[in-house]
Coordinates of C-alpha atoms in Angstrom, one line a residue:
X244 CA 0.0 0.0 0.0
X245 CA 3.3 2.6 0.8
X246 CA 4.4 1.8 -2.7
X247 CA 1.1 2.7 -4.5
X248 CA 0.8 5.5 -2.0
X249 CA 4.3 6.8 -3.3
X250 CA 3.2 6.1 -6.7
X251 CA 0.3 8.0 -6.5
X252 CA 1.1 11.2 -4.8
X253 CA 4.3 11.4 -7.6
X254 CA 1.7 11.2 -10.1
X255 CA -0.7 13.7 -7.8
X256 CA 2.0 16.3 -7.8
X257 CA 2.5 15.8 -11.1
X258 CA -0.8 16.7 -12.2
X259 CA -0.5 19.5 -9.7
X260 CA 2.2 21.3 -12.5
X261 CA 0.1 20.3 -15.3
X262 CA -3.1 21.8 -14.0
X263 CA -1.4 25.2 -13.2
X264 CA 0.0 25.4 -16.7
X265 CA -2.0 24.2 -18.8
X266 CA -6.3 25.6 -19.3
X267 CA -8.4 23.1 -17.3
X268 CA -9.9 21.2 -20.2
X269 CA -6.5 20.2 -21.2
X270 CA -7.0 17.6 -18.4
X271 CA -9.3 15.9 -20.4
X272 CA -6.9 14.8 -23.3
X273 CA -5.8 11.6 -24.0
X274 CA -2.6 11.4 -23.1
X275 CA -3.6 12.7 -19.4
X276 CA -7.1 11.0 -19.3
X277 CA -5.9 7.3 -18.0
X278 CA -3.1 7.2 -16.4
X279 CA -3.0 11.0 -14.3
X280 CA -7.0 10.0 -13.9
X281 CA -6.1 6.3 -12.4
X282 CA -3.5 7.8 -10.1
X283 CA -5.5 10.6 -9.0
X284 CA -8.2 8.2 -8.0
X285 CA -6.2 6.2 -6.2
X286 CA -4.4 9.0 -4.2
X287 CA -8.3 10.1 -3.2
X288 CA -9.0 6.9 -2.2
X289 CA -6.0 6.4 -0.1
X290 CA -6.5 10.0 1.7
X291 CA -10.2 8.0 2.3
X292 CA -8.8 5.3 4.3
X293 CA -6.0 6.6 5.7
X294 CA -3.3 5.4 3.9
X295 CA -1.6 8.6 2.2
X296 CA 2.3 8.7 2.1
X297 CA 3.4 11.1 4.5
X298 CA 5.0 13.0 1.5
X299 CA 2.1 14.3 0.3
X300 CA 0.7 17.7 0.2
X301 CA -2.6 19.4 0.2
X302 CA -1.9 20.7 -3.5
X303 CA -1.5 17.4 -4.7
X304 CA -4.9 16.5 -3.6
X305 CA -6.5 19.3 -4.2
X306 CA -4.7 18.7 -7.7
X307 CA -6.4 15.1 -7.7
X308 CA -9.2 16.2 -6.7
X309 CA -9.4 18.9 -9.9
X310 CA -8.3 16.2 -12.2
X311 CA -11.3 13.6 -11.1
X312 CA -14.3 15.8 -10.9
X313 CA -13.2 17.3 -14.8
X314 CA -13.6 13.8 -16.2
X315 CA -15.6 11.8 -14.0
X316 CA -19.9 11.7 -13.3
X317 CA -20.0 13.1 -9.1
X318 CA -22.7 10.2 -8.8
X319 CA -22.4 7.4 -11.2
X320 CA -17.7 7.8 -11.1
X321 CA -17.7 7.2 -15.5
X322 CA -16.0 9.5 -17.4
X323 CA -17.9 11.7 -19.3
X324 CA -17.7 12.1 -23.1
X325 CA -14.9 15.2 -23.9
X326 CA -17.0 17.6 -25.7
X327 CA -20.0 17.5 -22.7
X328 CA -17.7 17.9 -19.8
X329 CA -17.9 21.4 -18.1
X330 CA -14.0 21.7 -18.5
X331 CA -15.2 21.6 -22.3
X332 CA -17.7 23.5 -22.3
X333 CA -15.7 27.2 -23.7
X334 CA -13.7 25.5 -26.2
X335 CA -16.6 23.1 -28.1
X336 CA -19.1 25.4 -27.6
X337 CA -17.6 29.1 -28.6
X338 CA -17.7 28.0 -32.5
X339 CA -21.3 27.3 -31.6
X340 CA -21.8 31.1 -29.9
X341 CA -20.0 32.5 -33.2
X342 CA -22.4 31.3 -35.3
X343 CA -25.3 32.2 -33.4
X344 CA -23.9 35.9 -33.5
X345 CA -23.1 35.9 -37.4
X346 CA -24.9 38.8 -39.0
X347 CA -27.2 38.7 -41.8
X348 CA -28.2 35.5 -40.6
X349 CA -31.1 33.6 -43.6
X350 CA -33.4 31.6 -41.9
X351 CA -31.9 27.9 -43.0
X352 CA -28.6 29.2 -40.6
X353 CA -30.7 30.5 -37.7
X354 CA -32.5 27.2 -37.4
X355 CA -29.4 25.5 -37.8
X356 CA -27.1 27.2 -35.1
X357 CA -30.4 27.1 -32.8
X358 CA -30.1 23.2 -33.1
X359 CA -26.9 22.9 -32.7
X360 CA -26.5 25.1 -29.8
X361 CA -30.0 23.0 -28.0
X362 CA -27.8 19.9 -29.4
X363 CA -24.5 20.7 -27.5
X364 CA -26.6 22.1 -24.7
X365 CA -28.6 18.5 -24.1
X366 CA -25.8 17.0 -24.2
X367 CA -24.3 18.7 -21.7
X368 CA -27.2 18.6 -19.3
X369 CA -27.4 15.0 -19.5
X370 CA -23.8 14.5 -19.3
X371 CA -24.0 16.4 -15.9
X372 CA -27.3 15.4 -14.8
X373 CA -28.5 14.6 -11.3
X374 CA -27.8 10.3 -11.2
X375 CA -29.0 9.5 -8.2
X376 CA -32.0 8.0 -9.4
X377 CA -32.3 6.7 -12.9
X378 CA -34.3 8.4 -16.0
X379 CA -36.2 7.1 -19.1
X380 CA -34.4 8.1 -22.1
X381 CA -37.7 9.5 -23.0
X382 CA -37.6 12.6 -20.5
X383 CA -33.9 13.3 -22.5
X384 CA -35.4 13.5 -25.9
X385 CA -38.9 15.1 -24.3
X386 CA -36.4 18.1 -23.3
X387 CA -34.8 18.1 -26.1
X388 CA -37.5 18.7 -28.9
X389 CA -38.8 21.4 -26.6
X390 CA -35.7 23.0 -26.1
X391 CA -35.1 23.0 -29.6
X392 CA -38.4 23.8 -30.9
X393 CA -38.6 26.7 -28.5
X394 CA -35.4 28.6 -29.3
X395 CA -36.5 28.4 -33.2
X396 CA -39.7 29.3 -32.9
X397 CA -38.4 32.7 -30.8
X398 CA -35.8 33.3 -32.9
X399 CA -37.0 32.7 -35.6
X400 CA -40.4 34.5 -34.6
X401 CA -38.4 38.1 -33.5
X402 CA -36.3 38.1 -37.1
X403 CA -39.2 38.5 -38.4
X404 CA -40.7 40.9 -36.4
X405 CA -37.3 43.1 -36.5
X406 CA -37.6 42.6 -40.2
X407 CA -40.8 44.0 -40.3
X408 CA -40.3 47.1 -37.9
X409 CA -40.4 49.7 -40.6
X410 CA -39.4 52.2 -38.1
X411 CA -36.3 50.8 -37.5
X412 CA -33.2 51.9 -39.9
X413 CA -30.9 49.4 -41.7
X414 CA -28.3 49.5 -39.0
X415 CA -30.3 49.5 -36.4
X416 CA -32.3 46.4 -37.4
X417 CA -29.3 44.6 -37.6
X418 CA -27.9 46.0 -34.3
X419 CA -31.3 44.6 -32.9
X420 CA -31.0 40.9 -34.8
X421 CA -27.8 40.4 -33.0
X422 CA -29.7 40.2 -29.6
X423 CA -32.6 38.1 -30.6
X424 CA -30.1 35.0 -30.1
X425 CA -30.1 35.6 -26.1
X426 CA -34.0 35.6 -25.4
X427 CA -34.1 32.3 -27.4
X428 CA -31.5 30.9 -25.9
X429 CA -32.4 31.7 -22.7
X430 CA -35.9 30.6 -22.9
X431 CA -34.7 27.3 -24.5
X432 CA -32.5 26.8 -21.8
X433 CA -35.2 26.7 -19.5
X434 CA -37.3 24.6 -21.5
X435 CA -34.8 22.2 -21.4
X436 CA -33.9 21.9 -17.9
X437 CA -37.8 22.0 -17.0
X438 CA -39.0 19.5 -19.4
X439 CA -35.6 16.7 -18.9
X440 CA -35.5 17.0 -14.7
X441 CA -39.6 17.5 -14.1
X442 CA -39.5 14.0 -12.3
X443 CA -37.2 14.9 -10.0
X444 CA -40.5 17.1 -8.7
X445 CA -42.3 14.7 -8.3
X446 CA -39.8 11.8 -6.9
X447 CA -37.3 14.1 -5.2
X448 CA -33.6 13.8 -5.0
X449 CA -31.5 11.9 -2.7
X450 CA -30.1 13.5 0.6
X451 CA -27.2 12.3 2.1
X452 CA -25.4 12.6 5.3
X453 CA -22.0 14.3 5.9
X454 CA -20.4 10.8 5.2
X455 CA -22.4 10.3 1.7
X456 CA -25.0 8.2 4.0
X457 CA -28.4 8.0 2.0
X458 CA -31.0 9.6 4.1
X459 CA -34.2 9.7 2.2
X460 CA -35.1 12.0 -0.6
X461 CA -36.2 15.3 -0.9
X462 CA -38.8 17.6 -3.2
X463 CA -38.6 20.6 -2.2
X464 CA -35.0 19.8 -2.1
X465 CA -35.2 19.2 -5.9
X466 CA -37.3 21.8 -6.4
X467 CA -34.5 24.3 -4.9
X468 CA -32.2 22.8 -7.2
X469 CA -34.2 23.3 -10.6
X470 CA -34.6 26.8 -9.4
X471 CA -31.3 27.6 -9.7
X472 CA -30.0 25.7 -12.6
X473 CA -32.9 26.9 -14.2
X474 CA -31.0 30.9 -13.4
X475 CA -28.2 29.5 -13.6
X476 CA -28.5 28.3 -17.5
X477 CA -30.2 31.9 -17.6
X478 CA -27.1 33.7 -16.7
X479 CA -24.4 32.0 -18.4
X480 CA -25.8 33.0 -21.8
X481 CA -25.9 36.9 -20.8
X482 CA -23.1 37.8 -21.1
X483 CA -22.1 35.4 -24.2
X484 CA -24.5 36.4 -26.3
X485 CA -25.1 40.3 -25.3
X486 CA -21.7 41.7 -24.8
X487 CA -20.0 40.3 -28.2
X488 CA -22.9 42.1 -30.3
X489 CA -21.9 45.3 -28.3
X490 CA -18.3 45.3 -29.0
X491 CA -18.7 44.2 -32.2
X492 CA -20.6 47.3 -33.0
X493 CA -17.8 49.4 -31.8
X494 CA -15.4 47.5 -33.3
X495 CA -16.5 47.4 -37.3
X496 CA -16.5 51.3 -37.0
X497 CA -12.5 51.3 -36.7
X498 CA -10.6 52.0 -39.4
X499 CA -8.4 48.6 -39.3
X500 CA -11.5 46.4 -39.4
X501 CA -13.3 48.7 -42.0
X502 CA -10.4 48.2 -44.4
X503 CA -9.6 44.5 -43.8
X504 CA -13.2 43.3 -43.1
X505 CA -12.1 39.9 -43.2
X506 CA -10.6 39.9 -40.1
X507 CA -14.1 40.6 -38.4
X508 CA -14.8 36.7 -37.9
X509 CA -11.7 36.2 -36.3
X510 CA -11.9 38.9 -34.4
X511 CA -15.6 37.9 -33.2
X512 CA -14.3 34.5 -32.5
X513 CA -12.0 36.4 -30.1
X514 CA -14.4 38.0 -28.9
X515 CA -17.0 35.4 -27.8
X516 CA -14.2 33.2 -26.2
X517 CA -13.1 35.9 -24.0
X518 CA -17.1 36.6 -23.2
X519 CA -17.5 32.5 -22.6
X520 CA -14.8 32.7 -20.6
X521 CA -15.8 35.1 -18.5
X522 CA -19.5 33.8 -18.0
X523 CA -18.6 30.2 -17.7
X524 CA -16.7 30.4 -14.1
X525 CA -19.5 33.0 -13.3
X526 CA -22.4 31.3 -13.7
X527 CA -21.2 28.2 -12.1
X528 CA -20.6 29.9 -9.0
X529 CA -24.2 31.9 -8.8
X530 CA -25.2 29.5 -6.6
X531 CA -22.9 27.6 -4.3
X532 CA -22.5 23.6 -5.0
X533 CA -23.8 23.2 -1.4
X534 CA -26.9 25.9 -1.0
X535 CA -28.6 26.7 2.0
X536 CA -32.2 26.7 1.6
X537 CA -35.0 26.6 5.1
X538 CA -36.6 23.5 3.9
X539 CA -39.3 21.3 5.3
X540 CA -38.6 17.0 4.7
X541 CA -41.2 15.6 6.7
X542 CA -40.2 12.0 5.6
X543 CA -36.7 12.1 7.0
X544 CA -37.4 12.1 11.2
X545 CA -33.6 11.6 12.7
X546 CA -31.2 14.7 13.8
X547 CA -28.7 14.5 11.4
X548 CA -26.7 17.0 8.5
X549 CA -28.1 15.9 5.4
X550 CA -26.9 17.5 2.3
X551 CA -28.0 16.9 -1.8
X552 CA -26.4 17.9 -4.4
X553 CA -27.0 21.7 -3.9
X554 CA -28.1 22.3 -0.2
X555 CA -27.0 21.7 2.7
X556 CA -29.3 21.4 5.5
X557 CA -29.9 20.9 9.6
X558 CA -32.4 18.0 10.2
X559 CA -34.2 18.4 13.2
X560 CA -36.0 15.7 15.1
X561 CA -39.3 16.7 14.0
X562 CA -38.4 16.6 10.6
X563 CA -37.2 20.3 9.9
X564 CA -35.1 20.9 7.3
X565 CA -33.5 24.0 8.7
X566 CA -30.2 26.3 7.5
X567 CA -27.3 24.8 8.9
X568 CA -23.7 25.6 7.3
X569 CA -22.4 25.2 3.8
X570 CA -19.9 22.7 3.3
X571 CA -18.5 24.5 0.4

């Protein structure tokens, strides 16, 4: 056990360097994925049972720590596919927020970059989705087609209604077009979330104990939780899809992009990555991992600190699910 110990925390402190230097979804890359993800289990587990080398440091399992919950599912431990991993989200899906902002858009590419946004976007929430208890496939694709059908239906819908505001002038109406992606997206969003994790209204989600005991479940608890990923999946696309229009505007009236208008895409492709990622880490942290809602749980009756996936709560003998601390 020493020698795997030793084994691992080399490995640990080696994927301490590599996730200073290099952009957190690096650590998702082949050549990282099994064996820094292997080792960095194993340190965890060791740290779990008490049988860490004494050589090793915080950083390096804090460093572990990074590396396992970028690849790996919090509840079900299996690695989630590249492209749908939170770590991924900025680089696979700021080609997607370019083409959403491209002006002139016809109606065959605002469909299409509305789908492939909803796509990526499903894909992600199911990637990242609340395992505890299992889901039909049917509830997926149920999101899904809403999702999708609701963000081209309002895009789609307020194009035409810029196009046919005769009061507005050319450059304003396509000022104007370049926002009508957010309120779409937005409302999609929404959609989605609603529509793929309803059941988990009606069944609840699991609450667990400091020590990852199961407890019972909770609706309201769920119901806290869909609140705020529901804001949550608001407020990411803010900024990403409001801000690039607005410096874009400012930045096609200078004379180098007015003479080489070429270099507007690239530039815009600048643009939106340094807007996703700014509202990426943002969003994320709107709403701690561990909340700290006043909750009622009739159903669970024993004095204990029970926590779900986003709260954190004081159980009191007659049931009370009462603010307590965050664990964060």
């Amino acid at each position: 056990m020493a020698d795997t110990a030793t084994t691992a925390s080399a490995a640990a402190a080696s994927a301490a360097n590599t996730a200073t230097d290099t952009p957190p979804f690096q650590l998702g890359k082949p050549r990282f994925q099994q064996r820094r993800l292997r080792e960095a289990v194993q340190l965890l587990e060791d740290y779990k049972h008490g049988t860490l080398h004494p050589g090793v440091t915080n950083e390096q399992l804090w460093s572990a720590q990074k590396i396992k919950q970028a690849i790996l599912h919090p509840d079900t431990n299996e690695k989630i596919f590249m492209p749908f991993r939170m770590s991924g989200y900025i680089p696979f899906g700021t080609p997607i927020v370019v083409g959403l902002l491209l002006p002139n858009q016809t109606l065959a590419s605002t469909v299409f970059w509305q789908w492939l946004n909803q796509s990526h976007n499903a894909c992600v929430n199911y990637a990242n989705r609340n395992a505890t208890k299992p889901s039909p496939a049917s509830k997926f694709i149920q999101g899904y087609l809403g999702a999708v059908i609701s963000a081209v239906s309002i895009a789609v819908g307020l194009n035409v209604l810029v196009q046919k505001a005769n009061k507005f002038t050319p450059a304003t109406r396509l000022l104007v077009q370049r926002f009508v992606p957010f309120p779409a997206v937005a409302s999609a969003n929404i959609c989605n979330v609603v529509l793929m994790r309803y059941g988990e209204l009606e069944e609840g989600i699991d609450v667990l104990d400091v020590d990852g005991n199961l407890v019972g479940s909770s609706r309201i608890a769920a119901r806290h939780a869909l609140l705020e990923t529901a804001l949550t999946r608001v407020v990411l696309p803010m900024p990403i899809l409001v801000l690039p229009p607005i410096v874009m505007s400012m930045l096609e009236k200078t004379a180098l992009l007015q003479a080489r208008p070429r270099l507007l895409l690239p530039v815009q492709s600048l643009v939106c990555l340094a807007a996703f990622g700014l509202a990426l880490p943002l969003a994320i942290s709107l709403f701690p991992q561990m909340s700290e809602p006043c909750l009622m749980a009739p159903s669970l009756t024993d004095e204990k600190n029970v926590f779900s996936s986003r709260a954190v709560f004081f159980l009191s003998e007659d049931g009370s699910l009462l603010l307590k601390s965050s664990l964060a």
